[in-house]
Short mmCIF file of C-alpha atoms in Angstrom, two decimals:
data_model
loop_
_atom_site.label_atom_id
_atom_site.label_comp_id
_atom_site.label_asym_id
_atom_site.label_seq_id
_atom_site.Cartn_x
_atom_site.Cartn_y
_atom_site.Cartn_z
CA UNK A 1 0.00 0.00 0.00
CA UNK A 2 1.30 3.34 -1.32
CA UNK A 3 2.08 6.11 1.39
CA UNK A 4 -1.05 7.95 0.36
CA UNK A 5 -3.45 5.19 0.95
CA UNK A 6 -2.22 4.37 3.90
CA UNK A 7 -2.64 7.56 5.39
CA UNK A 8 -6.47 7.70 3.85
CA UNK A 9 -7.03 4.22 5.65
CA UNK A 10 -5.11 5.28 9.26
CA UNK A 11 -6.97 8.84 8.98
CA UNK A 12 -10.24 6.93 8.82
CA UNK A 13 -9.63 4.71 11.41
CA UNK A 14 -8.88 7.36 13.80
CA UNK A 15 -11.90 9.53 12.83
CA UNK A 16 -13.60 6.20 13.54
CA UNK A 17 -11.79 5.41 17.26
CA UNK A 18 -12.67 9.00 18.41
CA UNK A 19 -16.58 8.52 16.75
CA UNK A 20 -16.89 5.91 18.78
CA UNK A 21 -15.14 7.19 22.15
CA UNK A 22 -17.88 10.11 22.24
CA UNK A 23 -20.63 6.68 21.51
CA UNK A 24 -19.14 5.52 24.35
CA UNK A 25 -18.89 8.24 26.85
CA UNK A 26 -22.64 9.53 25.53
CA UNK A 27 -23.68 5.92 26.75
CA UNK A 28 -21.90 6.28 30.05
CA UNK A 29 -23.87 9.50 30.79
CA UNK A 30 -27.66 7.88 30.11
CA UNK A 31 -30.32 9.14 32.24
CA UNK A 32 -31.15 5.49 32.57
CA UNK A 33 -28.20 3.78 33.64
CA UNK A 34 -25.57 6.25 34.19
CA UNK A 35 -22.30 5.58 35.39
CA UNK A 36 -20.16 6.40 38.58
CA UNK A 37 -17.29 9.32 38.01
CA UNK A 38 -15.09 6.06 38.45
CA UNK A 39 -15.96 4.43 35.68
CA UNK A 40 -16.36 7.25 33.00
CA UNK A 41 -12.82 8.33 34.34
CA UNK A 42 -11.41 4.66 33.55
CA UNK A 43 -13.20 4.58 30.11
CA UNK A 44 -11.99 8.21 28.96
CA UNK A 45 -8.32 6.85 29.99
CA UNK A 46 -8.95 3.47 28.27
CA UNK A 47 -9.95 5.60 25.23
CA UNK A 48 -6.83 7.77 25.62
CA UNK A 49 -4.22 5.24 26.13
CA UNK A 50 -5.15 2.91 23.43
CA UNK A 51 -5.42 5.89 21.13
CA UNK A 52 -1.80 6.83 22.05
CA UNK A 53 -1.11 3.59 20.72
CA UNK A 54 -3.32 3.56 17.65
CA UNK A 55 -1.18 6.94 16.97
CA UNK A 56 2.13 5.21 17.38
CA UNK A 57 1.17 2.30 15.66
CA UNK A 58 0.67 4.70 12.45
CA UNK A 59 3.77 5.95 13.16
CA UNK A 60 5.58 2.58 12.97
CA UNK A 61 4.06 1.01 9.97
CA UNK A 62 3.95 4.18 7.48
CA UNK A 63 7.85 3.52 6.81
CA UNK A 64 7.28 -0.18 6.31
CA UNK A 65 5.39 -1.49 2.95
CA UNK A 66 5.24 -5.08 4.54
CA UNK A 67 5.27 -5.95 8.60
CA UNK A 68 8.88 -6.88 9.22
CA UNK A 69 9.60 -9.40 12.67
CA UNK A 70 11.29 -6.65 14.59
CA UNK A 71 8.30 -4.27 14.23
CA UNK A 72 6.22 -7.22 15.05
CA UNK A 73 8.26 -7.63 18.31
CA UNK A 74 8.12 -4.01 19.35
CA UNK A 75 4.26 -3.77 18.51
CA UNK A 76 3.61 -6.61 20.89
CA UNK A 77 5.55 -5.12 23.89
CA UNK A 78 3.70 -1.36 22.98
CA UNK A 79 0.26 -3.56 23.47
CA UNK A 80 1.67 -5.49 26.45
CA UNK A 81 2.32 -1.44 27.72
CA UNK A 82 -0.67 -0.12 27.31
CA UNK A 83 -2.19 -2.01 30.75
CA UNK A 84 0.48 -0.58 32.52
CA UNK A 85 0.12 2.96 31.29
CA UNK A 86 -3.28 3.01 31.86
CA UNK A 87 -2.98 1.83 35.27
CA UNK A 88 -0.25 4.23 36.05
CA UNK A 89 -2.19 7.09 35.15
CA UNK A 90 -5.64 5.64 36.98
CA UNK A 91 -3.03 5.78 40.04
CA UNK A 92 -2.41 9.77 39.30
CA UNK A 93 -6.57 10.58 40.54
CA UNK A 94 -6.71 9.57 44.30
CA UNK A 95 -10.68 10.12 44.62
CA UNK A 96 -11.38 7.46 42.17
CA UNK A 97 -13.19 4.66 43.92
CA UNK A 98 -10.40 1.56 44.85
CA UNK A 99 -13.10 -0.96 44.97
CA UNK A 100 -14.48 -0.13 41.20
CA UNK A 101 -10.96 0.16 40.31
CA UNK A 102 -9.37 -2.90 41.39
CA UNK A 103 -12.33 -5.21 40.17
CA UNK A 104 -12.47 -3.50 36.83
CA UNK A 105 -8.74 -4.11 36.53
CA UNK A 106 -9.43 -7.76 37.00
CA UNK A 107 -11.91 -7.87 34.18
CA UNK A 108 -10.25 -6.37 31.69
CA UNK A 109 -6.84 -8.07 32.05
CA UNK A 110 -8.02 -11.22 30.52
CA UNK A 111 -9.76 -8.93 27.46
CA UNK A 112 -6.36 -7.15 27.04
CA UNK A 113 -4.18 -10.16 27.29
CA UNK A 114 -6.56 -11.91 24.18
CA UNK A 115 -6.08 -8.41 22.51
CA UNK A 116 -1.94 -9.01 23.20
CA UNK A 117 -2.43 -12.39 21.75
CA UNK A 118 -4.26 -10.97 18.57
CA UNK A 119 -1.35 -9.17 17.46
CA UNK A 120 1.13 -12.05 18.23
CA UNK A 121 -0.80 -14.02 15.70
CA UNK A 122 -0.12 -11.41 12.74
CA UNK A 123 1.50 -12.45 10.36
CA UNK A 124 4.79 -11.19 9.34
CA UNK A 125 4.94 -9.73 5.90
CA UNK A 126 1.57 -9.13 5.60
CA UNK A 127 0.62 -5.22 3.76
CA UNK A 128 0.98 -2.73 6.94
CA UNK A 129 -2.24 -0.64 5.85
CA UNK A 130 -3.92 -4.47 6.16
CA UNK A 131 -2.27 -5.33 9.14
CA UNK A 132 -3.18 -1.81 10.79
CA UNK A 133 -6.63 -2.42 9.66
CA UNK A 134 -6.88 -5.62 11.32
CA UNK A 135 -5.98 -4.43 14.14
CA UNK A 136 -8.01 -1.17 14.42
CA UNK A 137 -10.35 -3.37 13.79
CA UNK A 138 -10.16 -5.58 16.57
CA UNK A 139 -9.58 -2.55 18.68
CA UNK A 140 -12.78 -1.70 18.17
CA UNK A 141 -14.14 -4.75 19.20
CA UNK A 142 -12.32 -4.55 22.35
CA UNK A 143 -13.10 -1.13 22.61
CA UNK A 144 -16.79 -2.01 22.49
CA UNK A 145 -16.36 -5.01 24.63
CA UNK A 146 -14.49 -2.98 27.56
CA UNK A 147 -17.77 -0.77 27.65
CA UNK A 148 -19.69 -4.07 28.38
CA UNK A 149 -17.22 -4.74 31.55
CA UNK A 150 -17.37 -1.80 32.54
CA UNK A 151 -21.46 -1.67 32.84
CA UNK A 152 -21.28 -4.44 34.23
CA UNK A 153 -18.79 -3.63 37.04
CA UNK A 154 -20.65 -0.55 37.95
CA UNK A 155 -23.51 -2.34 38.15
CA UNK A 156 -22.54 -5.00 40.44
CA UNK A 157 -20.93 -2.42 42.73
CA UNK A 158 -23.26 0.48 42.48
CA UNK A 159 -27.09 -0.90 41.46
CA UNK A 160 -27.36 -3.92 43.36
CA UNK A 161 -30.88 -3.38 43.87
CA UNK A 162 -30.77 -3.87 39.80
CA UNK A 163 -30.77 -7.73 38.02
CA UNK A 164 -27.26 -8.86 37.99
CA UNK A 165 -26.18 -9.60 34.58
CA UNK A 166 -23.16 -10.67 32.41
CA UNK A 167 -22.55 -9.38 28.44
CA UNK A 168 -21.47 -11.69 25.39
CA UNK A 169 -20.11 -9.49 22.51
CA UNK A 170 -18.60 -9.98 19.30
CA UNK A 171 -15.24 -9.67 20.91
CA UNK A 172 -16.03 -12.78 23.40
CA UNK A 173 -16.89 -14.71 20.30
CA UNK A 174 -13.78 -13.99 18.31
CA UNK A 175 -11.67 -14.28 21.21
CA UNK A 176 -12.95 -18.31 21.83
CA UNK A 177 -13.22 -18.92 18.46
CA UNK A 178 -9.35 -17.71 17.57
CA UNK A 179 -7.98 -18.36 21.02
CA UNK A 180 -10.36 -20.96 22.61
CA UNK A 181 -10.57 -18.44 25.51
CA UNK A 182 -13.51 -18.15 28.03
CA UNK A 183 -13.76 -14.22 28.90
CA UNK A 184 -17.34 -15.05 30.20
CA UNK A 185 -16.26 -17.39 32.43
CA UNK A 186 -13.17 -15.80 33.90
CA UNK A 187 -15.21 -12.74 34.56
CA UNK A 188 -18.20 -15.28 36.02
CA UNK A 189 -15.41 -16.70 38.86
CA UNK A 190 -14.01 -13.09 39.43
CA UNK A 191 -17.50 -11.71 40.26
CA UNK A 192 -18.49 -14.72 42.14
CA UNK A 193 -15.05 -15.23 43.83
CA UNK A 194 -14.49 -11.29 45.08
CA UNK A 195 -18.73 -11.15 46.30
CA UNK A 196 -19.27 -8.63 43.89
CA UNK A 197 -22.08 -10.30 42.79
CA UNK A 198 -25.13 -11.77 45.65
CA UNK A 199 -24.70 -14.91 46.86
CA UNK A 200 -27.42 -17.18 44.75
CA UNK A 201 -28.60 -13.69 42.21
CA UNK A 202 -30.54 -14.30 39.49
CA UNK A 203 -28.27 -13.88 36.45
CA UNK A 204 -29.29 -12.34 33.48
CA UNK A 205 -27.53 -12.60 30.08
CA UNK A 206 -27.38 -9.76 28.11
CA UNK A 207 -26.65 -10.43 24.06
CA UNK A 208 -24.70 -7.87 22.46
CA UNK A 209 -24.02 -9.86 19.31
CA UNK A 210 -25.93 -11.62 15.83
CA UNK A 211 -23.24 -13.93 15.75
CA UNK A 212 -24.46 -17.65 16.75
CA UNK A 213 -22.28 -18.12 20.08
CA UNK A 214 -20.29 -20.83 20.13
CA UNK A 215 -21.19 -23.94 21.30
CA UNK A 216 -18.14 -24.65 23.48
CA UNK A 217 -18.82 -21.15 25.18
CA UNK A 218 -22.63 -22.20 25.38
CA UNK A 219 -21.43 -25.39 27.26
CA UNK A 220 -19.31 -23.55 29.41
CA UNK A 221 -21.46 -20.61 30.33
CA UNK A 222 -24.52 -23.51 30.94
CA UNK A 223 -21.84 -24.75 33.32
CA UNK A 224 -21.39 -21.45 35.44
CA UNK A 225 -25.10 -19.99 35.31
CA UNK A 226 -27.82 -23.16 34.72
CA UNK A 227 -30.46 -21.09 35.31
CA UNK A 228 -29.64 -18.27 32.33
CA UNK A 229 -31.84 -18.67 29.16
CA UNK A 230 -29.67 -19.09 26.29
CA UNK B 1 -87.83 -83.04 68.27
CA UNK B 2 -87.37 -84.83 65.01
CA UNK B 3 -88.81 -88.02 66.79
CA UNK B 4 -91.56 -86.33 68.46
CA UNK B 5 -92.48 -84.52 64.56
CA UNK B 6 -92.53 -88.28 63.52
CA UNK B 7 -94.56 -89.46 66.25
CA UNK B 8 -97.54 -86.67 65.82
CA UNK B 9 -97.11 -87.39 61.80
CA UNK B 10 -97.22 -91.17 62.12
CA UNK B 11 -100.37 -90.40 64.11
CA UNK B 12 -102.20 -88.28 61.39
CA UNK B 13 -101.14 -91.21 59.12
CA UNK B 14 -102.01 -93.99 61.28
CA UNK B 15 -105.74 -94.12 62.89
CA UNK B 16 -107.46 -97.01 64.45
CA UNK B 17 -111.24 -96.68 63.71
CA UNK B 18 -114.22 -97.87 65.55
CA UNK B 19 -113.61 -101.57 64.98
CA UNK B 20 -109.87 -100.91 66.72
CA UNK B 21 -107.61 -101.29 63.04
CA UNK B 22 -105.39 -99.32 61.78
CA UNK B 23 -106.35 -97.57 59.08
CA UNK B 24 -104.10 -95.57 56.74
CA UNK B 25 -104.77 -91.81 55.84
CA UNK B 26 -103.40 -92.19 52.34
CA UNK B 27 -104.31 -88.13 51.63
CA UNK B 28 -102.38 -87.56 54.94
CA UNK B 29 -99.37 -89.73 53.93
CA UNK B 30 -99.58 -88.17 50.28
CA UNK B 31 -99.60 -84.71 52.09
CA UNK B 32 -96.70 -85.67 54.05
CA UNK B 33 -94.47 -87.10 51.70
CA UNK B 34 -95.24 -83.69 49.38
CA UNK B 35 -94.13 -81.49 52.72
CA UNK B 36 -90.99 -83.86 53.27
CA UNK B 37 -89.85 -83.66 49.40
CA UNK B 38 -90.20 -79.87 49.26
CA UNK B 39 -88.65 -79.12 52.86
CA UNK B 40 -85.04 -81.35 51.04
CA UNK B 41 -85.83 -79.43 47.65
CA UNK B 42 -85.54 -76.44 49.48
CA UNK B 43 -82.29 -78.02 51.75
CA UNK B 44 -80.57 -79.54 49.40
CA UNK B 45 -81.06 -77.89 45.69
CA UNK B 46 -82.34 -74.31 46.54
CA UNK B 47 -80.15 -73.26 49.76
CA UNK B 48 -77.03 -74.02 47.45
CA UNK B 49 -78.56 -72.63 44.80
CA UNK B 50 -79.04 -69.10 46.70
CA UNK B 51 -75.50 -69.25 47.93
CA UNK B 52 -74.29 -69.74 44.40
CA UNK B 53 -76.18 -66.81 43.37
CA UNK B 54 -74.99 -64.54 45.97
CA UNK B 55 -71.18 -65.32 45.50
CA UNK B 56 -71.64 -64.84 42.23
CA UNK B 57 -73.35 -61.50 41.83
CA UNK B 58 -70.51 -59.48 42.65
CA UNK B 59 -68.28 -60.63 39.40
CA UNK B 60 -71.76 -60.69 37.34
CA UNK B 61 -72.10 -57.03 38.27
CA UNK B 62 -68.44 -56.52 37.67
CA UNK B 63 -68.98 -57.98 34.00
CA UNK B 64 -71.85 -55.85 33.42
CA UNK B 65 -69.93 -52.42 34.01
CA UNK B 66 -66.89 -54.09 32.14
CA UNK B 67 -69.48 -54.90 29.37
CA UNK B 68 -70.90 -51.22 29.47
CA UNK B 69 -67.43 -50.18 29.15
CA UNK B 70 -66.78 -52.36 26.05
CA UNK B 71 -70.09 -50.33 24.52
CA UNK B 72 -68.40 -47.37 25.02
CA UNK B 73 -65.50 -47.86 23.81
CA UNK B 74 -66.75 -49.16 20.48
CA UNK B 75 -68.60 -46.42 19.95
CA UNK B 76 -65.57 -44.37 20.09
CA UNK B 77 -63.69 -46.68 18.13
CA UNK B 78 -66.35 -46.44 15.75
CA UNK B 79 -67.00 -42.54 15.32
CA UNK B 80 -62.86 -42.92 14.91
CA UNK B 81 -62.86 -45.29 11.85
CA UNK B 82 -65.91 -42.87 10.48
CA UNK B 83 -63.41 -40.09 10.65
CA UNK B 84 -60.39 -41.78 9.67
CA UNK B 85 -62.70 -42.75 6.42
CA UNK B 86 -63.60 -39.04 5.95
CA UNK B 87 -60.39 -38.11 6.24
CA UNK B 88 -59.23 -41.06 3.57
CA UNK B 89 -61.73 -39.66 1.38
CA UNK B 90 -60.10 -35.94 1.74
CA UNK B 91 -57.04 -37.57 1.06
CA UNK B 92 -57.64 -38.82 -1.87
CA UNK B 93 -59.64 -35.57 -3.22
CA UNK B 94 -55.76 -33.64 -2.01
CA UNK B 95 -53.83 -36.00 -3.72
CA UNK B 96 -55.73 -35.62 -7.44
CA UNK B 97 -55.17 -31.81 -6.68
CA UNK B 98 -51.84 -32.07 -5.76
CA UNK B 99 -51.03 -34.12 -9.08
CA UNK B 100 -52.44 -32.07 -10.96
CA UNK B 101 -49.97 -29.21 -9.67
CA UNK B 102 -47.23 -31.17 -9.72
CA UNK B 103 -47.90 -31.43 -13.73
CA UNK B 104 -48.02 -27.77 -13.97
CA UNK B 105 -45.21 -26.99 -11.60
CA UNK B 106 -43.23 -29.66 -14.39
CA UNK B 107 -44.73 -27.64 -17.57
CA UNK B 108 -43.54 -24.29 -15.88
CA UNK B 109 -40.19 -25.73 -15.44
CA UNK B 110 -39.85 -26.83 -18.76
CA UNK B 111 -41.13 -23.40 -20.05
CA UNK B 112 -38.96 -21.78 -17.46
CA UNK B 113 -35.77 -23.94 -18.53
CA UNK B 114 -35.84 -22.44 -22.00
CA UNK B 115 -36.40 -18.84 -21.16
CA UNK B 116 -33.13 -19.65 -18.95
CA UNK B 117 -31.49 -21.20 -22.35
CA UNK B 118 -32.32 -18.65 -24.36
CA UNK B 119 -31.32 -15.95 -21.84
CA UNK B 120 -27.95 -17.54 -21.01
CA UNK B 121 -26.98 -17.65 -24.68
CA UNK B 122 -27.72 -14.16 -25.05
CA UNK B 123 -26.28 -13.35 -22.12
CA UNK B 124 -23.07 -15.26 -23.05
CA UNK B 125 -22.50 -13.62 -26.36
CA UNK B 126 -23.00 -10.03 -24.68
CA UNK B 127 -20.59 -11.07 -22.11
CA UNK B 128 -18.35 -12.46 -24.65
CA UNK B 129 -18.56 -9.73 -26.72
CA UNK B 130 -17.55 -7.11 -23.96
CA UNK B 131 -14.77 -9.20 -22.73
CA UNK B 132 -13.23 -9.15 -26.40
CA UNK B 133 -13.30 -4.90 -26.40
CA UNK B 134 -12.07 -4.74 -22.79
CA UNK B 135 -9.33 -6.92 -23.92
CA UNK B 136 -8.92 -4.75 -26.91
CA UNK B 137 -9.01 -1.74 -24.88
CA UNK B 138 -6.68 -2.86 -22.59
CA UNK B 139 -3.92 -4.49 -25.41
CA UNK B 140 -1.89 -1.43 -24.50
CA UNK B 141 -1.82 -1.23 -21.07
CA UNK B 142 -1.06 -4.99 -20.46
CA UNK B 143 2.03 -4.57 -21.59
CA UNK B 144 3.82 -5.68 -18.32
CA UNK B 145 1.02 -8.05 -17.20
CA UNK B 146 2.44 -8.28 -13.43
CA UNK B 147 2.42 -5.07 -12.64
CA UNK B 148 -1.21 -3.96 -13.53
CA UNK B 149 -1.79 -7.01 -11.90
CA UNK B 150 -0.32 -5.83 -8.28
CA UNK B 151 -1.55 -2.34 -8.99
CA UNK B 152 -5.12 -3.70 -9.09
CA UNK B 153 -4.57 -6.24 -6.09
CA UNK B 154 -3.39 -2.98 -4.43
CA UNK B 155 -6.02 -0.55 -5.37
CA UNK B 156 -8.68 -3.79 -4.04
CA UNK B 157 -6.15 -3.87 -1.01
CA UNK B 158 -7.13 -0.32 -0.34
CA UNK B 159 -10.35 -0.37 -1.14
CA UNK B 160 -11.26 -3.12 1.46
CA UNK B 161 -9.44 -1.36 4.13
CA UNK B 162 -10.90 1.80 3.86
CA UNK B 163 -14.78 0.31 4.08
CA UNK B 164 -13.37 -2.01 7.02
CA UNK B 165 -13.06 1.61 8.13
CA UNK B 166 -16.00 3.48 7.22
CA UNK B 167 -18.06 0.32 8.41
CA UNK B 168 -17.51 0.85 12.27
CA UNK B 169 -20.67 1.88 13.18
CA UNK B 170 -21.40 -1.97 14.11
CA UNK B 171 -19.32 -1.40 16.75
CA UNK B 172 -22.03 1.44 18.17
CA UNK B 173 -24.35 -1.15 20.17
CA UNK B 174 -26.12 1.07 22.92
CA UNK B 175 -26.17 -0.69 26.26
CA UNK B 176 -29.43 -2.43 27.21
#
């Protein structure tokens, strides 16, 4: 891909990371489930650290036609970063709530660790405007999917007069179909093991996806919550 | 008892007259014998008799309901078989019907397969045709075959990326 296209697709994707960060952050301010200061604090620095990234990802592949094995190896250790970063400057606010903090840290490890083993899976050589739309792509995905955790962390903490509930996404899909990785039921024990969730609540599954879900998810996600309607 | 019953009977039977004989009562004797044969009838034949009968009422009765039952349920059975006959009858009415569409459904098809024929052919030569003056068209610029080649993978390349891009709004799912 010439240096021109490139630059049209990157420009695009950008325009359509930031469209969806003010999505996201309208959805966090609904009159009908709004979210704590927390949590729209930990999405806007979600949204600014991975966007840091997106940025320096551009930077990185616009010399390269092809993806070359060393800029593979230093893209993977920028994603590995960005948990870190974000952390680090969560730590920076002391009036953010520790509780929310700590158990939405939890969640989304597993999510960014499947996003860290996307981009170990690219392949080396591939075109660098594909290989940064795959994974702006997936980004978005992820993006969508940390929303989801989120909602559902505030929720647990902050509504519990409110159904408890757990989200499948497009994101979980990919992520068990490519990876054979549970993020429903990691997030399932974390809830259950830290309390967060009422001892016997009545689970509700929310579906944020048309994709059929798998049927070894299914299986497992029968396993954790019998009583959910699938 | 018995002996003294005897006694007063063998007295009604037995007489002695003026003279001082014995004379038999023969309608007495005839009367007696009738009284003794009907009091062992009724003993012997009708006491059993009666018993039989009452043991025996209980599984007649039993019978009879079972028997009512059996009415019942042939009646059913037989407003069944009337239906299953309608139905039969239906049946057979659908399946002249549905033969008969089947033979239309195959004329259509046949009628249908040579519009597609005579459209393909058509079709074929137009495509044919087009294919010869792109070719034509083109004679010039296929010079280096390879490289218009890439350029086109490239410019497809491209293309797909940039509607990956302008495609995100999938990723816009309002929370529920």
């Amino acid at each position: 891909m010439d240096k021109i296209a490139f630059s049209l697709t990157t420009s695009k994707w950008l325009e359509a990371f930031k469209a969806h960060q003010t999505f996201a952050i309208n959805q966090t301010m609904r009159a009908d489930c709004p979210f704590q200061t927390t949590s729209q604090e930990i999405l806007l620095t979600v949204y600014d650290c991975w966007f840091t990234w997106l940025l320096a990802l551009e930077k990185k592949l616009r010399p390269e036609g092809v993806l070359s094995a060393t800029t593979k190896q230093a893209l993977i250790q920028n994603t590995t970063d960005v948990q870190a970063q974000c952390l680090a400057s969560l730590a920076q606010d002391p009036l953010l709530d520790k509780k929310l903090k700590l158990l939405w840290t939890n969640a989304y490890k597993p999510a960014h660790e499947a996003y860290i083993h996307y981009v170990m899976r690219l392949e080396v050589g591939q075109d660098s405007g594909v290989v940064y739309s795959q994974l702006a792509n997936q980004l978005m995905s992820f993006m969508q999917h940390t929303l989801f955790v989120l909602h559902e962390v505030d929720g647990l903490l902050y509504n519990p007069n409110k159904k408890t509930f757990i989200s499948v996404d497009d994101f979980v899909c990919d992520v068990y179909n490519q990876q054979g990785k549970d993020l429903l039921g990691e997030r399932l024990r974390l809830y259950k093991s830290t309390q967060a969730a009422p001892e016997g609540a009545d689970w509700e599954l929310k579906r944020y996806t048309e994709h059929h879900l798998p049927d070894g998810l299914r299986a497992q996600l029968r396993s954790h919550l019998p009583e959910v309607c699938l | 008892m018995f002996e003294e019953m005897l006694k007063a009977l063998l007295g009604f039977i037995f007489k002695p007259n003026a003279a001082g004989e014995v004379e038999m009562q023969i309608d007495v004797l005839l009367s007696c014998i009738t009284l003794v044969a009907f009091v062992a009838l009724y003993r012997f034949k009708l006491v059993p008799l009666f018993k039989a009968l009452d043991e025996a009422l209980p599984a007649w009765q039993q019978r009879a309901t079972k028997l009512d039952d059996t009415f019942v349920t042939i009646s059913h059975i037989h407003a069944i078989v009337n239906d299953v006959k309608m139905q039969v009858e239906k049946l057979d009415v659908g399946r002249e019907d549905s033969e008969e569409l089947m033979r239309e459904l195959q004329a259509q098809l046949t009628l249908a397969e040579q519009s597609v024929q005579s459209i393909s052919k058509s079709l074929h030569s137009t495509t044919q045709r087009s294919i010869l003056d792109w070719l034509e068209r083109s004679e010039d610029r296929m010079a280096d075959p390879l490289k218009e080649l890439s350029v086109i993978q490239s410019e497809i390349r491209n293309l797909s990326t940039l509607l990956m891009a302008t495609s995100v709004s999938r990723f816009n799912k309002p929370l529920s």
